[in-house]
């Protein structure tokens, strides 16, 4: 008889604990789903590093070095001719020039200020004067600004095979 009462008491206790857990989980705010538009190779948002972490990696790299990476950052500017490149803010006073693998896709030209996740290869490049002037022209810079470019530049670069644009 004592064992039957003990079983009933245990069952009642377990049932009341379950109801309490169910009630508390209803009050827990649900994580808001972030929506992205995908360009290039389909990638997932998981395990992307912050722009500031990527900036630290770039500082240790030399011309010719490269690492596979996925990072999230805010767009500074986009090629206004086609959307064939963009620059991202590394949040340390620097930016990274992003091109798209095999010129295989473009991004919208109106995404400056929006957040993206890029997947691909980070590397350091020395960009020649004519290429710097071409980018300045694509960005809509004045003739005076374009002609002021007189020496090559060591740049942080990224070849993206996939991009997610946060909506």
PDB file of C-alpha atoms in Angstrom, residues 44-129:
ATOM      1  CA  UNK A  44      24.913  29.542 -44.066  1.00  0.00           C
ATOM      2  CA  UNK A  45      25.268  32.329 -41.531  1.00  0.00           C
ATOM      3  CA  UNK A  46      26.692  30.100 -38.793  1.00  0.00           C
ATOM      4  CA  UNK A  47      30.269  30.546 -37.551  1.00  0.00           C
ATOM      5  CA  UNK A  48      31.009  33.838 -39.318  1.00  0.00           C
ATOM      6  CA  UNK A  49      33.533  35.950 -37.428  1.00  0.00           C
ATOM      7  CA  UNK A  50      33.161  39.648 -36.664  1.00  0.00           C
ATOM      8  CA  UNK A  51      34.844  42.244 -38.851  1.00  0.00           C
ATOM      9  CA  UNK A  52      37.038  43.298 -35.912  1.00  0.00           C
ATOM     10  CA  UNK A  53      38.389  39.729 -35.601  1.00  0.00           C
ATOM     11  CA  UNK A  54      39.110  39.662 -39.324  1.00  0.00           C
ATOM     12  CA  UNK A  55      40.947  42.997 -38.985  1.00  0.00           C
ATOM     13  CA  UNK A  56      43.276  41.347 -36.453  1.00  0.00           C
ATOM     14  CA  UNK A  57      44.017  38.526 -38.906  1.00  0.00           C
ATOM     15  CA  UNK A  58      44.780  40.981 -41.710  1.00  0.00           C
ATOM     16  CA  UNK A  59      47.318  42.807 -39.534  1.00  0.00           C
ATOM     17  CA  UNK A  60      49.416  39.637 -39.226  1.00  0.00           C
ATOM     18  CA  UNK A  61      49.332  38.813 -42.958  1.00  0.00           C
ATOM     19  CA  UNK A  62      51.832  39.687 -45.705  1.00  0.00           C
ATOM     20  CA  UNK A  63      51.328  40.275 -49.432  1.00  0.00           C
ATOM     21  CA  UNK A  64      50.556  36.865 -50.943  1.00  0.00           C
ATOM     22  CA  UNK A  65      49.197  35.310 -47.713  1.00  0.00           C
ATOM     23  CA  UNK A  66      45.622  34.021 -47.716  1.00  0.00           C
ATOM     24  CA  UNK A  67      43.190  32.305 -45.351  1.00  0.00           C
ATOM     25  CA  UNK A  68      39.747  30.795 -45.868  1.00  0.00           C
ATOM     26  CA  UNK A  69      37.229  32.706 -43.820  1.00  0.00           C
ATOM     27  CA  UNK A  70      33.625  33.730 -43.277  1.00  0.00           C
ATOM     28  CA  UNK A  71      32.912  37.117 -41.737  1.00  0.00           C
ATOM     29  CA  UNK A  72      30.100  39.531 -41.139  1.00  0.00           C
ATOM     30  CA  UNK A  73      30.509  43.248 -41.678  1.00  0.00           C
ATOM     31  CA  UNK A  74      28.774  46.422 -42.786  1.00  0.00           C
ATOM     32  CA  UNK A  75      29.022  47.495 -46.442  1.00  0.00           C
ATOM     33  CA  UNK A  76      30.846  50.809 -46.993  1.00  0.00           C
ATOM     34  CA  UNK A  77      30.460  51.072 -50.767  1.00  0.00           C
ATOM     35  CA  UNK A  78      29.500  49.094 -53.864  1.00  0.00           C
ATOM     36  CA  UNK A  79      30.562  49.319 -57.515  1.00  0.00           C
ATOM     37  CA  UNK A  80      28.006  51.658 -59.050  1.00  0.00           C
ATOM     38  CA  UNK A  81      28.613  50.318 -62.556  1.00  0.00           C
ATOM     39  CA  UNK A  82      27.506  46.691 -61.964  1.00  0.00           C
ATOM     40  CA  UNK A  83      27.693  45.732 -58.288  1.00  0.00           C
ATOM     41  CA  UNK A  84      30.822  43.729 -59.149  1.00  0.00           C
ATOM     42  CA  UNK A  85      32.747  44.640 -55.954  1.00  0.00           C
ATOM     43  CA  UNK A  86      32.098  46.111 -52.530  1.00  0.00           C
ATOM     44  CA  UNK A  87      34.101  47.403 -49.597  1.00  0.00           C
ATOM     45  CA  UNK A  88      33.371  46.323 -46.036  1.00  0.00           C
ATOM     46  CA  UNK A  89      34.048  48.183 -42.795  1.00  0.00           C
ATOM     47  CA  UNK A  90      36.521  46.357 -40.522  1.00  0.00           C
ATOM     48  CA  UNK A  91      35.592  48.675 -37.625  1.00  0.00           C
ATOM     49  CA  UNK A  92      39.236  49.592 -36.959  1.00  0.00           C
ATOM     50  CA  UNK A  93      39.582  52.435 -39.456  1.00  0.00           C
ATOM     51  CA  UNK A  94      40.303  50.016 -42.329  1.00  0.00           C
ATOM     52  CA  UNK A  95      38.152  48.415 -44.962  1.00  0.00           C
ATOM     53  CA  UNK A  96      38.401  45.310 -47.111  1.00  0.00           C
ATOM     54  CA  UNK A  97      37.887  45.188 -50.883  1.00  0.00           C
ATOM     55  CA  UNK A  98      35.593  42.275 -51.775  1.00  0.00           C
ATOM     56  CA  UNK A  99      35.449  40.857 -55.289  1.00  0.00           C
ATOM     57  CA  UNK A 100      33.347  37.911 -56.388  1.00  0.00           C
ATOM     58  CA  UNK A 101      34.866  34.585 -57.415  1.00  0.00           C
ATOM     59  CA  UNK A 102      35.240  34.203 -61.179  1.00  0.00           C
ATOM     60  CA  UNK A 103      33.174  37.398 -61.632  1.00  0.00           C
ATOM     61  CA  UNK A 104      30.336  34.905 -61.199  1.00  0.00           C
ATOM     62  CA  UNK A 105      27.779  37.078 -59.438  1.00  0.00           C
ATOM     63  CA  UNK A 106      27.077  40.664 -58.414  1.00  0.00           C
ATOM     64  CA  UNK A 107      25.358  42.347 -55.474  1.00  0.00           C
ATOM     65  CA  UNK A 108      22.780  45.145 -55.559  1.00  0.00           C
ATOM     66  CA  UNK A 109      24.307  48.618 -55.969  1.00  0.00           C
ATOM     67  CA  UNK A 110      22.211  50.135 -53.162  1.00  0.00           C
ATOM     68  CA  UNK A 111      23.389  48.104 -50.149  1.00  0.00           C
ATOM     69  CA  UNK A 112      25.852  50.571 -48.578  1.00  0.00           C
ATOM     70  CA  UNK A 113      25.221  50.590 -44.821  1.00  0.00           C
ATOM     71  CA  UNK A 114      23.684  47.106 -44.785  1.00  0.00           C
ATOM     72  CA  UNK A 115      25.140  44.020 -43.109  1.00  0.00           C
ATOM     73  CA  UNK A 116      26.496  41.090 -45.089  1.00  0.00           C
ATOM     74  CA  UNK A 117      28.201  37.779 -44.465  1.00  0.00           C
ATOM     75  CA  UNK A 118      30.917  36.888 -46.962  1.00  0.00           C
ATOM     76  CA  UNK A 119      32.491  33.476 -47.399  1.00  0.00           C
ATOM     77  CA  UNK A 120      35.724  32.869 -49.244  1.00  0.00           C
ATOM     78  CA  UNK A 121      39.397  33.756 -49.153  1.00  0.00           C
ATOM     79  CA  UNK A 122      40.973  36.705 -47.311  1.00  0.00           C
ATOM     80  CA  UNK A 123      44.320  37.913 -48.628  1.00  0.00           C
ATOM     81  CA  UNK A 124      46.688  40.874 -48.822  1.00  0.00           C
ATOM     82  CA  UNK A 125      47.281  42.457 -52.219  1.00  0.00           C
ATOM     83  CA  UNK A 126      49.326  45.340 -53.560  1.00  0.00           C
ATOM     84  CA  UNK A 127      46.984  47.141 -55.961  1.00  0.00           C
ATOM     85  CA  UNK A 128      48.572  49.002 -58.902  1.00  0.00           C
ATOM     86  CA  UNK A 129      47.727  52.654 -59.656  1.00  0.00           C
TER      87      UNK A 129
END
